[in-house]
mmCIF file of C-alpha atoms in Angstrom:
data_model
loop_
_atom_site.group_PDB
_atom_site.id
_atom_site.type_symbol
_atom_site.label_atom_id
_atom_site.label_comp_id
_atom_site.label_asym_id
_atom_site.label_seq_id
_atom_site.Cartn_x
_atom_site.Cartn_y
_atom_site.Cartn_z
ATOM 1 C CA UNK K 27 253.103 -5.941 322.960
ATOM 2 C CA UNK K 28 253.436 -7.704 319.653
ATOM 3 C CA UNK K 29 253.366 -5.749 316.371
ATOM 4 C CA UNK K 30 249.722 -6.750 315.853
ATOM 5 C CA UNK K 31 248.387 -5.663 319.246
ATOM 6 C CA UNK K 32 247.157 -2.366 320.637
ATOM 7 C CA UNK K 33 247.206 -1.154 324.212
ATOM 8 C CA UNK K 34 244.583 -3.273 326.059
ATOM 9 C CA UNK K 35 243.694 -0.739 328.757
ATOM 10 C CA UNK K 36 240.130 0.691 328.715
ATOM 11 C CA UNK K 37 239.544 4.021 327.004
ATOM 12 C CA UNK K 38 238.222 7.014 328.994
ATOM 13 C CA UNK K 39 235.179 8.691 327.503
ATOM 14 C CA UNK K 40 235.609 12.409 328.040
ATOM 15 C CA UNK K 41 237.875 15.451 328.298
ATOM 16 C CA UNK K 42 237.810 18.072 331.024
ATOM 17 C CA UNK K 43 236.130 21.445 330.586
ATOM 18 C CA UNK K 44 239.530 23.105 330.155
ATOM 19 C CA UNK K 45 240.539 20.943 327.178
ATOM 20 C CA UNK K 46 241.880 22.999 324.277
ATOM 21 C CA UNK K 47 239.761 23.460 321.158
ATOM 22 C CA UNK K 48 240.903 25.726 318.373
ATOM 23 C CA UNK K 49 237.312 26.741 317.655
ATOM 24 C CA UNK K 50 236.656 27.742 321.283
ATOM 25 C CA UNK K 51 239.644 29.811 322.429
ATOM 26 C CA UNK K 52 238.395 32.254 325.088
ATOM 27 C CA UNK K 53 238.974 36.011 325.042
ATOM 28 C CA UNK K 54 242.230 36.942 326.763
ATOM 29 C CA UNK K 55 243.961 40.042 328.048
ATOM 30 C CA UNK K 56 246.496 42.155 326.172
ATOM 31 C CA UNK K 57 249.867 40.525 325.577
ATOM 32 C CA UNK K 58 252.431 42.601 327.526
ATOM 33 C CA UNK K 59 255.930 43.281 326.311
ATOM 34 C CA UNK K 60 258.256 40.640 327.721
ATOM 35 C CA UNK K 61 261.461 42.337 328.841
ATOM 36 C CA UNK K 62 263.021 38.945 329.581
ATOM 37 C CA UNK K 63 263.253 38.332 325.823
ATOM 38 C CA UNK K 64 265.417 41.377 325.209
ATOM 39 C CA UNK K 65 268.500 40.538 323.143
ATOM 40 C CA UNK K 66 267.133 37.306 321.728
ATOM 41 C CA UNK K 67 266.590 36.915 317.979
ATOM 42 C CA UNK K 68 262.991 35.753 317.624
ATOM 43 C CA UNK K 69 262.626 35.795 313.855
ATOM 44 C CA UNK K 70 258.974 34.761 313.637
ATOM 45 C CA UNK K 71 255.958 34.041 315.776
ATOM 46 C CA UNK K 72 254.336 30.974 314.281
ATOM 47 C CA UNK K 73 250.589 31.161 313.634
ATOM 48 C CA UNK K 74 247.857 29.404 315.573
ATOM 49 C CA UNK K 75 245.460 27.146 313.670
ATOM 50 C CA UNK K 76 245.428 26.745 309.879
ATOM 51 C CA UNK K 77 246.696 23.191 310.268
ATOM 52 C CA UNK K 78 248.449 21.550 307.351
ATOM 53 C CA UNK K 79 248.324 18.110 308.975
ATOM 54 C CA UNK K 80 252.044 17.488 308.456
ATOM 55 C CA UNK K 81 254.252 16.048 311.188
ATOM 56 C CA UNK K 82 258.012 16.625 311.468
ATOM 57 C CA UNK K 83 260.075 13.863 309.915
ATOM 58 C CA UNK K 84 261.771 13.244 313.280
ATOM 59 C CA UNK K 85 258.440 11.980 314.649
ATOM 60 C CA UNK K 86 257.042 10.472 311.462
ATOM 61 C CA UNK K 87 260.075 8.283 310.779
ATOM 62 C CA UNK K 88 261.896 7.876 314.075
ATOM 63 C CA UNK K 89 264.883 5.538 314.041
ATOM 64 C CA UNK K 90 264.457 4.512 317.658
ATOM 65 C CA UNK K 91 260.752 4.198 318.481
ATOM 66 C CA UNK K 92 260.151 0.682 317.123
ATOM 67 C CA UNK K 93 263.153 -0.806 318.910
ATOM 68 C CA UNK K 94 261.936 0.756 322.157
ATOM 69 C CA UNK K 95 258.385 -0.418 321.486
ATOM 70 C CA UNK K 96 259.497 -4.015 320.983
ATOM 71 C CA UNK K 97 261.724 -4.091 324.053
ATOM 72 C CA UNK K 98 259.538 -2.201 326.538
ATOM 73 C CA UNK K 99 256.404 -4.122 325.589
ATOM 74 C CA UNK K 100 253.393 -3.784 327.871
ATOM 75 C CA UNK K 101 254.928 -0.837 329.763
ATOM 76 C CA UNK K 102 255.366 1.242 326.610
ATOM 77 C CA UNK K 103 252.420 3.513 327.451
ATOM 78 C CA UNK K 104 254.138 4.885 330.562
ATOM 79 C CA UNK K 105 257.736 4.713 329.345
ATOM 80 C CA UNK K 106 257.326 6.645 326.109
ATOM 81 C CA UNK K 107 257.651 10.418 326.021
ATOM 82 C CA UNK K 108 254.251 10.913 324.408
ATOM 83 C CA UNK K 109 250.961 9.067 324.835
ATOM 84 C CA UNK K 110 247.288 9.967 324.447
ATOM 85 C CA UNK K 111 247.171 12.058 327.646
ATOM 86 C CA UNK K 112 250.498 13.873 327.973
ATOM 87 C CA UNK K 113 253.537 14.953 325.963
ATOM 88 C CA UNK K 114 256.312 15.024 328.547
ATOM 89 C CA UNK K 115 259.147 17.511 328.470
ATOM 90 C CA UNK K 116 261.416 15.958 331.081
ATOM 91 C CA UNK K 117 262.783 12.608 332.151
ATOM 92 C CA UNK K 118 262.423 11.668 335.805
ATOM 93 C CA UNK K 119 265.281 9.325 336.672
ATOM 94 C CA UNK K 120 265.174 7.402 339.916
ATOM 95 C CA UNK K 121 268.940 7.516 340.415
ATOM 96 C CA UNK K 122 271.304 9.391 342.714
ATOM 97 C CA UNK K 123 273.801 12.147 341.962
ATOM 98 C CA UNK K 124 276.900 9.963 342.316
ATOM 99 C CA UNK K 125 275.388 7.439 339.921
ATOM 100 C CA UNK K 126 274.724 10.197 337.374
ATOM 101 C CA UNK K 127 278.337 11.420 337.569
ATOM 102 C CA UNK K 128 279.769 7.910 337.204
ATOM 103 C CA UNK K 129 277.467 7.194 334.283
ATOM 104 C CA UNK K 130 278.505 10.423 332.560
ATOM 105 C CA UNK K 131 282.210 9.616 332.976
ATOM 106 C CA UNK K 132 281.620 6.088 331.694
ATOM 107 C CA UNK K 133 279.788 7.515 328.707
ATOM 108 C CA UNK K 134 282.681 9.867 327.883
ATOM 109 C CA UNK K 135 285.203 7.051 328.211
ATOM 110 C CA UNK K 136 283.328 4.476 326.139
ATOM 111 C CA UNK K 137 282.244 6.873 323.397
ATOM 112 C CA UNK K 138 285.496 8.824 323.215
ATOM 113 C CA UNK K 139 288.097 6.023 323.233
ATOM 114 C CA UNK K 140 286.285 3.147 321.522
ATOM 115 C CA UNK K 141 287.612 1.698 318.276
ATOM 116 C CA UNK K 142 284.090 1.980 316.851
ATOM 117 C CA UNK K 143 281.309 4.553 317.009
ATOM 118 C CA UNK K 144 277.891 3.791 318.544
ATOM 119 C CA UNK K 145 276.117 1.296 316.312
ATOM 120 C CA UNK K 146 279.406 -0.001 314.883
ATOM 121 C CA UNK K 147 280.674 0.294 311.342
ATOM 122 C CA UNK K 148 282.868 3.399 311.586
ATOM 123 C CA UNK K 149 286.173 4.117 313.285
ATOM 124 C CA UNK K 150 286.025 5.845 316.653
ATOM 125 C CA UNK K 151 288.488 7.850 318.720
ATOM 126 C CA UNK K 152 290.397 4.723 319.771
ATOM 127 C CA UNK K 153 291.683 4.274 316.225
ATOM 128 C CA UNK K 154 293.173 7.769 316.279
ATOM 129 C CA UNK K 155 294.840 7.409 319.664
ATOM 130 C CA UNK K 156 296.200 3.942 318.884
ATOM 131 C CA UNK K 157 297.446 5.129 315.498
ATOM 132 C CA UNK K 158 299.341 8.014 317.084
ATOM 133 C CA UNK K 159 300.923 5.661 319.604
ATOM 134 C CA UNK K 160 301.805 3.143 316.882
ATOM 135 C CA UNK K 161 303.476 5.937 314.889
ATOM 136 C CA UNK K 162 305.685 6.755 317.884
ATOM 137 C CA UNK K 163 306.388 3.143 318.872
ATOM 138 C CA UNK K 164 309.678 2.868 316.843
ATOM 139 C CA UNK K 165 311.078 5.723 318.930
ATOM 140 C CA UNK K 166 310.214 3.850 322.128
ATOM 141 C CA UNK K 167 311.833 0.673 320.784
ATOM 142 C CA UNK K 168 315.076 2.403 319.853
ATOM 143 C CA UNK K 169 315.335 4.136 323.256
ATOM 144 C CA UNK K 170 314.426 1.051 325.338
ATOM 145 C CA UNK K 171 317.003 -1.275 326.883
ATOM 146 C CA UNK K 172 315.039 -4.299 325.697
ATOM 147 C CA UNK K 173 313.113 -3.973 322.407
ATOM 148 C CA UNK K 174 309.793 -5.349 323.661
ATOM 149 C CA UNK K 175 309.723 -2.688 326.399
ATOM 150 C CA UNK K 176 309.091 -0.213 323.607
ATOM 151 C CA UNK K 177 305.822 -1.983 322.829
ATOM 152 C CA UNK K 178 304.425 -1.462 326.331
ATOM 153 C CA UNK K 179 302.917 2.041 325.651
ATOM 154 C CA UNK K 180 301.185 0.708 322.510
ATOM 155 C CA UNK K 181 299.880 -2.306 324.440
ATOM 156 C CA UNK K 182 298.557 -0.085 327.226
ATOM 157 C CA UNK K 183 296.704 2.292 324.907
ATOM 158 C CA UNK K 184 295.368 -0.647 322.874
ATOM 159 C CA UNK K 185 294.030 -2.301 326.024
ATOM 160 C CA UNK K 186 292.609 1.010 327.242
ATOM 161 C CA UNK K 187 290.744 1.586 323.961
ATOM 162 C CA UNK K 188 289.795 -2.078 323.670
ATOM 163 C CA UNK K 189 288.077 -1.993 327.053
ATOM 164 C CA UNK K 190 286.251 1.194 325.991
ATOM 165 C CA UNK K 191 285.085 -0.656 322.878
ATOM 166 C CA UNK K 192 283.733 -3.512 325.000
ATOM 167 C CA UNK K 193 281.824 -1.080 327.225
ATOM 168 C CA UNK K 194 280.364 0.703 324.180
ATOM 169 C CA UNK K 195 279.230 -2.637 322.750
ATOM 170 C CA UNK K 196 277.475 -3.496 326.014
ATOM 171 C CA UNK K 197 276.019 0.028 326.138
ATOM 172 C CA UNK K 198 274.479 -0.390 322.673
ATOM 173 C CA UNK K 199 273.166 -3.837 323.529
ATOM 174 C CA UNK K 200 271.634 -3.051 326.925
ATOM 175 C CA UNK K 201 270.783 0.646 326.586
ATOM 176 C CA UNK K 202 267.055 -0.076 326.438
ATOM 177 C CA UNK K 203 267.269 -2.213 329.570
ATOM 178 C CA UNK K 204 268.742 0.780 331.365
ATOM 179 C CA UNK K 205 266.062 2.991 329.770
ATOM 180 C CA UNK K 206 263.255 0.853 331.101
ATOM 181 C CA UNK K 207 264.683 0.593 334.604
ATOM 182 C CA UNK K 208 265.740 4.201 335.141
ATOM 183 C CA UNK K 209 264.162 6.526 332.563
ATOM 184 C CA UNK K 210 260.488 7.160 333.183
ATOM 185 C CA UNK K 211 258.979 10.231 331.556
ATOM 186 C CA UNK K 212 257.553 12.522 334.192
ATOM 187 C CA UNK K 213 253.972 13.758 334.258
ATOM 188 C CA UNK K 214 254.999 16.881 336.177
ATOM 189 C CA UNK K 215 256.340 18.818 333.171
ATOM 190 C CA UNK K 216 254.122 18.110 330.203
ATOM 191 C CA UNK K 217 251.549 19.237 327.656
ATOM 192 C CA UNK K 218 248.328 17.525 328.686
ATOM 193 C CA UNK K 219 245.781 16.829 325.948
ATOM 194 C CA UNK K 220 242.888 15.736 328.135
ATOM 195 C CA UNK K 221 242.956 18.896 330.276
ATOM 196 C CA UNK K 222 244.375 21.442 327.819
ATOM 197 C CA UNK K 223 246.893 22.521 330.438
ATOM 198 C CA UNK K 224 250.676 22.807 330.420
ATOM 199 C CA UNK K 225 252.232 21.522 333.636
ATOM 200 C CA UNK K 226 255.239 23.529 334.818
ATOM 201 C CA UNK K 227 257.343 23.768 338.008
ATOM 202 C CA UNK K 228 255.407 26.879 339.071
ATOM 203 C CA UNK K 229 251.880 25.763 338.270
ATOM 204 C CA UNK K 230 249.619 24.789 335.396
ATOM 205 C CA UNK K 231 248.807 27.204 332.562
ATOM 206 C CA UNK K 232 246.365 26.938 329.626
ATOM 207 C CA UNK K 233 247.984 25.816 326.395
ATOM 208 C CA UNK K 234 246.582 28.818 324.495
ATOM 209 C CA UNK K 235 248.710 31.152 326.647
ATOM 210 C CA UNK K 236 251.929 29.863 325.037
ATOM 211 C CA UNK K 237 253.188 31.204 321.713
ATOM 212 C CA UNK K 238 255.579 29.476 319.342
ATOM 213 C CA UNK K 239 258.632 31.355 318.118
ATOM 214 C CA UNK K 240 261.369 30.599 315.650
ATOM 215 C CA UNK K 241 264.553 31.616 317.458
ATOM 216 C CA UNK K 242 267.863 32.113 315.721
ATOM 217 C CA UNK K 243 271.193 31.878 317.499
ATOM 218 C CA UNK K 244 274.580 32.628 315.987
ATOM 219 C CA UNK K 245 277.569 30.368 316.495
ATOM 220 C CA UNK K 246 281.135 31.506 317.196
ATOM 221 C CA UNK K 247 281.998 31.313 313.494
ATOM 222 C CA UNK K 248 278.866 33.081 312.271
ATOM 223 C CA UNK K 249 276.812 29.964 311.612
ATOM 224 C CA UNK K 250 273.068 30.203 312.240
ATOM 225 C CA UNK K 251 270.957 27.788 314.263
ATOM 226 C CA UNK K 252 267.171 27.853 314.483
ATOM 227 C CA UNK K 253 265.047 26.302 317.217
ATOM 228 C CA UNK K 254 261.375 26.107 318.133
ATOM 229 C CA UNK K 255 260.547 27.845 321.416
ATOM 230 C CA UNK K 256 257.203 27.933 323.220
ATOM 231 C CA UNK K 257 257.130 30.980 325.492
ATOM 232 C CA UNK K 258 254.422 31.975 327.951
ATOM 233 C CA UNK K 259 252.642 35.108 326.749
ATOM 234 C CA UNK K 260 252.046 36.611 330.205
ATOM 235 C CA UNK K 261 255.397 36.767 332.045
ATOM 236 C CA UNK K 262 253.934 38.577 335.060
ATOM 237 C CA UNK K 263 251.966 35.407 335.817
ATOM 238 C CA UNK K 264 254.762 32.922 335.260
ATOM 239 C CA UNK K 265 258.057 34.462 336.293
ATOM 240 C CA UNK K 266 260.348 31.672 337.390
ATOM 241 C CA UNK K 267 261.444 32.198 341.006
ATOM 242 C CA UNK K 268 264.998 33.413 341.658
ATOM 243 C CA UNK K 269 265.726 33.876 337.924
ATOM 244 C CA UNK K 270 265.031 36.320 335.120
ATOM 245 C CA UNK K 271 264.264 33.562 332.645
ATOM 246 C CA UNK K 272 260.829 33.333 330.998
ATOM 247 C CA UNK K 273 258.707 30.233 331.216
ATOM 248 C CA UNK K 274 259.451 28.417 327.976
ATOM 249 C CA UNK K 275 259.884 25.038 326.336
ATOM 250 C CA UNK K 276 262.187 23.895 323.537
ATOM 251 C CA UNK K 277 261.314 21.285 320.944
ATOM 252 C CA UNK K 278 264.172 19.481 319.236
ATOM 253 C CA UNK K 279 263.563 18.753 315.566
ATOM 254 C CA UNK K 280 266.091 17.724 312.949
ATOM 255 C CA UNK K 281 266.287 19.286 309.524
ATOM 256 C CA UNK K 282 265.074 22.527 307.986
ATOM 257 C CA UNK K 283 263.142 25.463 309.406
ATOM 258 C CA UNK K 284 259.992 24.000 307.845
ATOM 259 C CA UNK K 285 260.420 21.047 310.201
ATOM 260 C CA UNK K 286 260.003 23.483 313.126
ATOM 261 C CA UNK K 287 256.746 24.689 311.608
ATOM 262 C CA UNK K 288 255.629 21.065 311.278
ATOM 263 C CA UNK K 289 256.482 20.447 314.949
ATOM 264 C CA UNK K 290 254.259 23.368 315.978
ATOM 265 C CA UNK K 291 251.509 22.069 313.694
ATOM 266 C CA UNK K 292 251.773 18.642 315.308
ATOM 267 C CA UNK K 293 251.765 19.993 318.875
ATOM 268 C CA UNK K 294 248.660 22.074 318.201
ATOM 269 C CA UNK K 295 246.806 19.107 316.739
ATOM 270 C CA UNK K 296 247.944 16.968 319.647
ATOM 271 C CA UNK K 297 246.449 19.435 322.144
ATOM 272 C CA UNK K 298 243.315 20.214 320.090
ATOM 273 C CA UNK K 299 240.686 17.686 321.192
ATOM 274 C CA UNK K 300 238.563 18.537 318.149
ATOM 275 C CA UNK K 301 241.335 16.876 316.112
ATOM 276 C CA UNK K 302 242.435 13.228 316.135
ATOM 277 C CA UNK K 303 245.859 12.499 317.537
ATOM 278 C CA UNK K 304 248.673 13.115 315.036
ATOM 279 C CA UNK K 305 249.203 9.963 313.001
ATOM 280 C CA UNK K 306 252.752 9.191 314.121
ATOM 281 C CA UNK K 307 254.237 5.836 315.172
ATOM 282 C CA UNK K 308 254.647 6.632 318.881
ATOM 283 C CA UNK K 309 250.945 7.445 319.259
ATOM 284 C CA UNK K 310 249.547 4.594 317.180
ATOM 285 C CA UNK K 311 249.199 2.091 320.085
ATOM 286 C CA UNK K 312 247.067 4.597 322.000
ATOM 287 C CA UNK K 313 244.743 5.973 319.331
ATOM 288 C CA UNK K 314 241.798 3.936 320.627
ATOM 289 C CA UNK K 315 242.308 5.424 324.101
ATOM 290 C CA UNK K 316 241.519 8.957 322.918
ATOM 291 C CA UNK K 317 237.781 9.643 322.394
ATOM 292 C CA UNK K 318 238.093 11.933 319.356
ATOM 293 C CA UNK K 319 240.680 9.739 317.694
ATOM 294 C CA UNK K 320 238.714 6.570 318.387
ATOM 295 C CA UNK K 321 235.592 8.038 316.759
ATOM 296 C CA UNK K 322 237.685 9.301 313.835
ATOM 297 C CA UNK K 323 239.253 5.896 313.210
ATOM 298 C CA UNK K 324 236.042 3.918 313.709
ATOM 299 C CA UNK K 325 234.403 6.095 311.066
ATOM 300 C CA UNK K 326 237.115 5.001 308.621
ATOM 301 C CA UNK K 327 238.590 8.498 308.294
ATOM 302 C CA UNK K 328 242.124 7.448 309.116
ATOM 303 C CA UNK K 329 242.349 5.372 305.974
ATOM 304 C CA UNK K 330 244.964 3.040 307.410
ATOM 305 C CA UNK K 331 245.016 -0.258 309.308
ATOM 306 C CA UNK K 332 245.163 0.001 313.088
ATOM 307 C CA UNK K 333 248.756 -1.266 313.093
ATOM 308 C CA UNK K 334 249.973 0.555 309.994
ATOM 309 C CA UNK K 335 253.175 1.976 311.472
ATOM 310 C CA UNK K 336 254.184 -1.141 313.398
ATOM 311 C CA UNK K 337 253.680 -3.316 310.329
ATOM 312 C CA UNK K 338 255.694 -0.872 308.253
ATOM 313 C CA UNK K 339 258.653 -0.855 310.619
ATOM 314 C CA UNK K 340 258.489 -4.606 311.172
ATOM 315 C CA UNK K 341 258.741 -5.379 307.448
ATOM 316 C CA UNK K 342 260.532 -2.518 305.727
ATOM 317 C CA UNK K 343 264.273 -2.497 305.165
ATOM 318 C CA UNK K 344 266.437 0.419 306.234
ATOM 319 C CA UNK K 345 266.805 1.449 302.578
ATOM 320 C CA UNK K 346 263.011 1.595 302.171
ATOM 321 C CA UNK K 347 262.601 3.577 305.385
ATOM 322 C CA UNK K 348 265.314 5.980 304.261
ATOM 323 C CA UNK K 349 263.507 6.545 300.964
ATOM 324 C CA UNK K 350 260.210 7.195 302.783
ATOM 325 C CA UNK K 351 261.971 9.494 305.197
ATOM 326 C CA UNK K 352 263.535 11.576 302.432
ATOM 327 C CA UNK K 353 260.240 11.794 300.542
ATOM 328 C CA UNK K 354 258.477 12.984 303.683
ATOM 329 C CA UNK K 355 261.227 15.504 304.386
ATOM 330 C CA UNK K 356 260.781 16.935 300.893
ATOM 331 C CA UNK K 357 257.004 17.137 301.424
ATOM 332 C CA UNK K 358 257.431 19.075 304.673
ATOM 333 C CA UNK K 359 259.993 21.429 303.126
ATOM 334 C CA UNK K 360 257.777 22.230 300.147
ATOM 335 C CA UNK K 361 254.527 22.769 302.103
ATOM 336 C CA UNK K 362 252.914 26.219 302.130
ATOM 337 C CA UNK K 363 253.862 27.213 305.685
ATOM 338 C CA UNK K 364 254.170 30.929 304.933
ATOM 339 C CA UNK K 365 251.314 33.409 304.648
ATOM 340 C CA UNK K 366 248.746 31.625 306.828
ATOM 341 C CA UNK K 367 246.365 33.504 309.151
ATOM 342 C CA UNK K 368 246.855 33.476 312.915
ATOM 343 C CA UNK K 369 243.774 32.263 314.763
ATOM 344 C CA UNK K 370 244.943 33.795 318.062
ATOM 345 C CA UNK K 371 244.344 37.298 316.672
ATOM 346 C CA UNK K 372 240.646 36.708 317.338
ATOM 347 C CA UNK K 373 241.251 36.174 321.081
ATOM 348 C CA UNK K 374 244.127 38.475 322.094
ATOM 349 C CA UNK K 375 243.297 42.176 321.476
ATOM 350 C CA UNK K 376 246.761 43.369 320.422
ATOM 351 C CA UNK K 377 247.945 40.155 318.785
ATOM 352 C CA UNK K 378 247.490 41.475 315.253
ATOM 353 C CA UNK K 379 249.734 44.475 315.907
ATOM 354 C CA UNK K 380 252.818 42.282 315.550
ATOM 355 C CA UNK K 381 251.656 40.753 312.266
ATOM 356 C CA UNK K 382 254.259 41.165 309.562
ATOM 357 C CA UNK K 383 255.311 39.639 306.292
ATOM 358 C CA UNK K 384 257.259 36.414 306.202
ATOM 359 C CA UNK K 385 259.056 34.484 303.466
ATOM 360 C CA UNK K 386 256.800 32.482 301.218
ATOM 361 C CA UNK K 387 259.350 29.719 301.712
ATOM 362 C CA UNK K 388 259.914 29.726 305.484
ATOM 363 C CA UNK K 389 263.279 28.009 305.017
ATOM 364 C CA UNK K 390 264.468 31.403 303.746
ATOM 365 C CA UNK K 391 264.781 32.507 307.379
ATOM 366 C CA UNK K 392 268.129 30.765 307.285
ATOM 367 C CA UNK K 393 269.374 32.716 304.243
ATOM 368 C CA UNK K 394 270.746 36.180 303.725
ATOM 369 C CA UNK K 395 268.023 38.833 303.308
ATOM 370 C CA UNK K 396 268.781 39.378 299.641
ATOM 371 C CA UNK K 397 268.338 35.647 299.017
ATOM 372 C CA UNK K 398 265.135 35.266 300.998
ATOM 373 C CA UNK K 399 262.829 35.295 297.982
ATOM 374 C CA UNK K 400 259.278 36.687 297.874
ATOM 375 C CA UNK K 401 257.513 37.772 301.055
ATOM 376 C CA UNK K 402 253.855 37.239 301.853
ATOM 377 C CA UNK K 403 251.513 38.974 304.283
ATOM 378 C CA UNK K 404 249.515 37.001 306.800
ATOM 379 C CA UNK K 405 245.804 37.564 306.161
ATOM 380 C CA UNK K 406 243.336 38.241 308.937
ATOM 381 C CA UNK K 407 242.148 35.164 310.780
ATOM 382 C CA UNK K 408 238.904 33.697 309.446
ATOM 383 C CA UNK K 409 236.424 31.610 311.375
ATOM 384 C CA UNK K 410 238.175 28.663 313.067
ATOM 385 C CA UNK K 411 235.713 26.300 311.419
ATOM 386 C CA UNK K 412 237.473 27.054 308.126
ATOM 387 C CA UNK K 413 240.726 25.494 309.330
ATOM 388 C CA UNK K 414 241.445 22.264 307.451
ATOM 389 C CA UNK K 415 241.316 18.973 309.307
ATOM 390 C CA UNK K 416 244.105 16.422 309.241
ATOM 391 C CA UNK K 417 243.837 14.007 306.362
ATOM 392 C CA UNK K 418 245.827 10.777 306.197
ATOM 393 C CA UNK K 419 248.766 10.668 303.852
ATOM 394 C CA UNK K 420 249.286 7.319 302.218
ATOM 395 C CA UNK K 421 252.870 6.152 302.230
ATOM 396 C CA UNK K 422 253.596 3.296 299.855
ATOM 397 C CA UNK K 423 253.656 -0.110 301.570
ATOM 398 C CA UNK K 424 257.069 -1.734 302.035
ATOM 399 C CA UNK K 425 258.033 -4.139 299.323
#
């Protein structure tokens, strides 16, 4: 597809009866205590509803999506992780085990011993190894019978790293070709907008049965890492066979803790068919394929051209994109994520029992308690109709 085209396939006209709507969450049973979570540091359960309409910067300003979009072309709908019907959580590769092992070893070799790093521009591991060998070369020369024999180790390591550099160059150049031939996102493990269901290896479950948690893990040197986890609320219905692990999903987001909140906000709006699709680049080609989003855009509520993101990435320089990215990151970090009501309290009888205060600035979860700043209480959930709708945010056009 060219930067001025949209996906030509016809748009379906309806959702299924099980599609998720924030204003129509059914009554559910009590949430049991999940013993499988014992020992894990779940610092916060993120609230349902109360959308802020902000997307994580990773999705708003992806470095890779436009290159993939240009290369994959007409097959982009099926070869991207997220489209208007499903947000996949796994890649289904049509390759064998031996091929996977060989590819992994080739990846280690090319990325570990190349003179350059992926993308070029900076020195890679090959520079270090060659430098060490060059430093010891005079010793080899002095101990060799013939002086040029002392250069053989340096020549070998140089050739070894040079070949790794060639492979890395070809990897960078043809990575998308490999992606298109062997990496197809599976529909068997996904969040499905049109049905409101989450597909898993042990069956399909309604989206509203999963809760989002901010999990903190501690590194070997005391460093803290936070991740966004979606965990099934009813473990007795979804125990994974032959393991004690709960049914859960992880969402990778770069940046601050606020970016994890934005990812949860985006996922909820993606699944909520009363909302248009999140206005992110990867979903732009498919907005007309989603009934709610199509009606939203045709009414002029998006406030942007149909090819806004593709035009932006086609024309903007890397410096301009970096400036937009940093401005968006600051907007996400400064948003009022703390102290919002939890809509799920209206549907799960004991959900409000776990309500507790949280930092006004949610990024404080990554600080020491005495540096966390003011705390705020989550108010009781109001009528879902009071939740704000997503409004378009106008980024400045590229110069």
